[in-house]
Coordinates of C-alpha atoms in Angstrom, one line a residue:
M1 CA -26.1 30.1 34.8
D2 CA -25.2 26.5 33.9
F3 CA -27.5 23.4 34.4
A4 CA -25.6 22.4 38.2
T5 CA -26.7 25.9 39.4
V6 CA -30.2 25.1 38.1
T7 CA -30.1 21.8 39.6
S8 CA -29.0 23.0 43.2
A9 CA -31.5 26.0 43.3
Y10 CA -34.7 23.2 42.5
E11 CA -33.0 20.8 45.1
G12 CA -32.8 23.5 47.7
L13 CA -36.3 24.6 47.0
K14 CA -37.2 21.0 47.4
I15 CA -35.6 20.7 50.5
G16 CA -37.6 23.9 52.1
K17 CA -40.8 22.9 51.1
S18 CA -40.5 19.8 52.1
L19 CA -39.4 21.5 56.0
L20 CA -42.0 23.6 55.8
K21 CA -44.5 20.9 55.2
S22 CA -42.9 19.2 58.4
I23 CA -43.6 22.6 60.3
Y24 CA -46.8 22.7 58.9
D25 CA -48.1 19.1 59.8
S26 CA -47.2 19.5 63.1
R27 CA -49.6 21.4 65.6
V28 CA -49.3 25.0 64.9
E29 CA -51.6 27.9 65.7
A30 CA -54.3 28.6 62.1
D31 CA -52.7 31.7 61.7
A32 CA -49.4 29.9 61.2
K33 CA -50.9 27.8 59.6
E34 CA -52.6 29.9 56.6
K35 CA -48.5 32.1 56.3
I36 CA -46.9 28.5 55.9
D37 CA -49.4 27.5 53.1
E38 CA -48.7 30.9 51.4
V39 CA -44.3 30.3 51.4
M40 CA -45.5 26.5 50.8
N41 CA -47.4 27.7 47.4
Q42 CA -44.4 29.9 46.2
L43 CA -41.9 27.7 46.6
G44 CA -43.7 25.6 44.8
E45 CA -44.4 28.3 41.8
A46 CA -40.7 28.6 42.3
Q47 CA -39.8 24.8 42.0
D48 CA -42.1 24.6 39.3
T49 CA -40.2 27.8 37.0
L50 CA -36.8 26.1 38.2
F51 CA -38.0 22.8 36.5
S52 CA -38.8 24.5 33.1
M53 CA -36.2 26.4 33.3
R54 CA -33.5 23.9 34.0
E55 CA -35.5 21.7 30.7
E56 CA -35.2 24.7 28.8
L57 CA -31.3 25.3 29.7
F58 CA -30.7 22.0 28.6
R59 CA -32.9 21.8 25.4
L60 CA -30.3 25.2 24.4
Q61 CA -27.5 23.4 25.5
S62 CA -28.8 20.3 22.8
Q63 CA -29.5 22.3 20.5
N64 CA -26.0 24.7 20.9
E65 CA -24.2 21.4 20.6
E66 CA -25.4 20.4 17.6
Y67 CA -25.0 23.7 16.0
R68 CA -21.3 23.6 17.0
K69 CA -21.2 20.1 15.2
R70 CA -22.5 21.6 12.0
L71 CA -20.3 24.3 12.4
T72 CA -17.3 22.2 12.4
D73 CA -18.8 19.8 9.3
D74 CA -19.3 23.1 7.6
E75 CA -15.3 24.2 8.0
T76 CA -14.3 20.2 7.3
W77 CA -16.4 20.5 4.1
S78 CA -15.3 23.6 3.0
K79 CA -11.9 23.3 3.9
K80 CA -12.2 19.7 1.4
V81 CA -14.0 21.8 -1.2
E82 CA -11.0 24.8 -1.5
Q83 CA -8.7 21.9 -2.9
Y84 CA -10.8 21.7 -6.1
Q85 CA -11.4 24.3 -8.8
L86 CA -14.2 24.2 -11.1
T87 CA -12.9 23.8 -14.8
E88 CA -13.8 23.4 -18.4
T89 CA -12.0 20.4 -19.6
A90 CA -10.7 19.8 -22.9
G91 CA -12.9 17.6 -24.2
R92 CA -15.9 20.6 -22.7
A93 CA -16.8 19.3 -19.7
I94 CA -17.3 21.2 -16.5
V95 CA -16.2 19.0 -13.4
Y96 CA -14.2 19.9 -10.3
E97 CA -10.1 19.3 -11.0
Y98 CA -8.2 18.9 -7.6
L99 CA -5.2 21.5 -7.7
G100 CA -3.2 19.5 -5.8
N101 CA -1.6 16.0 -6.7
P102 CA -2.2 13.1 -8.2
K103 CA -4.5 15.1 -10.4
H104 CA -7.7 14.4 -10.9
F105 CA -11.9 15.5 -11.6
V106 CA -14.7 15.3 -9.4
C107 CA -18.5 15.0 -10.1
P108 CA -20.2 18.5 -9.6
S109 CA -23.2 17.0 -8.8
C110 CA -21.8 14.8 -6.1
I111 CA -19.9 17.4 -5.1
E112 CA -23.2 19.7 -4.5
K113 CA -24.5 17.2 -2.5
K114 CA -21.1 17.1 -0.6
T115 CA -19.7 14.4 -1.3
I116 CA -16.4 14.0 -3.3
Q117 CA -16.1 11.2 -5.9
I118 CA -13.4 10.8 -8.5
L119 CA -14.4 10.4 -11.6
Q120 CA -12.8 6.7 -13.4
D121 CA -11.7 6.9 -16.5
N122 CA -14.0 4.5 -18.7
R123 CA -11.0 4.1 -21.0
T124 CA -13.1 4.3 -24.0
S125 CA -11.3 6.6 -27.4
S126 CA -14.8 8.8 -26.5
G127 CA -12.8 10.6 -24.0
K128 CA -15.4 9.9 -21.2
Y129 CA -15.0 9.9 -17.4
R130 CA -17.5 8.5 -15.0
C131 CA -18.6 9.1 -11.7
V132 CA -19.4 5.9 -10.1
H133 CA -21.6 7.2 -7.2
C134 CA -24.1 9.1 -9.9
N135 CA -23.3 7.3 -13.0
A136 CA -22.9 10.6 -15.1
E137 CA -20.4 10.8 -17.4
F138 CA -18.2 13.5 -18.5
P139 CA -15.9 14.5 -21.9
I140 CA -13.0 14.9 -19.9
K141 CA -10.7 14.1 -23.2
P142 CA -11.3 15.5 -26.3
F143 CA -12.9 12.7 -28.9
H144 CA -10.0 10.8 -30.4
R145 CA -11.1 9.6 -33.9
R146 CA -9.0 6.2 -34.9

């Protein structure tokens, strides 16, 4: 059942209730008024139930859309991460290495936070690379003494 169906049913009951009320308001026998009262009460309850169902359906549709977006985001992230492999560098740092070109390394702390931050070479003799996002340093190249 979709939102439009619930809304149509709700509107149909609303019209039916209104018609019964107009009949009721005209001069009718007391016995008929009692039966019309009972039907109007039942229509009111059905209308309330449909209103609640409509609200719940809207909530579920919104939640479903949120889950679909999360799933899409997770699938996109998984495809990005598949292009990297956890590796130990010549300098003994454990980082993610890009499997394609151009070759580069990614901060493992940042990748856990679902962000890809390419490590930048400090261009020092220590061979360290730095993450510009979290400022962590990694000994990518082995230490060279001059």
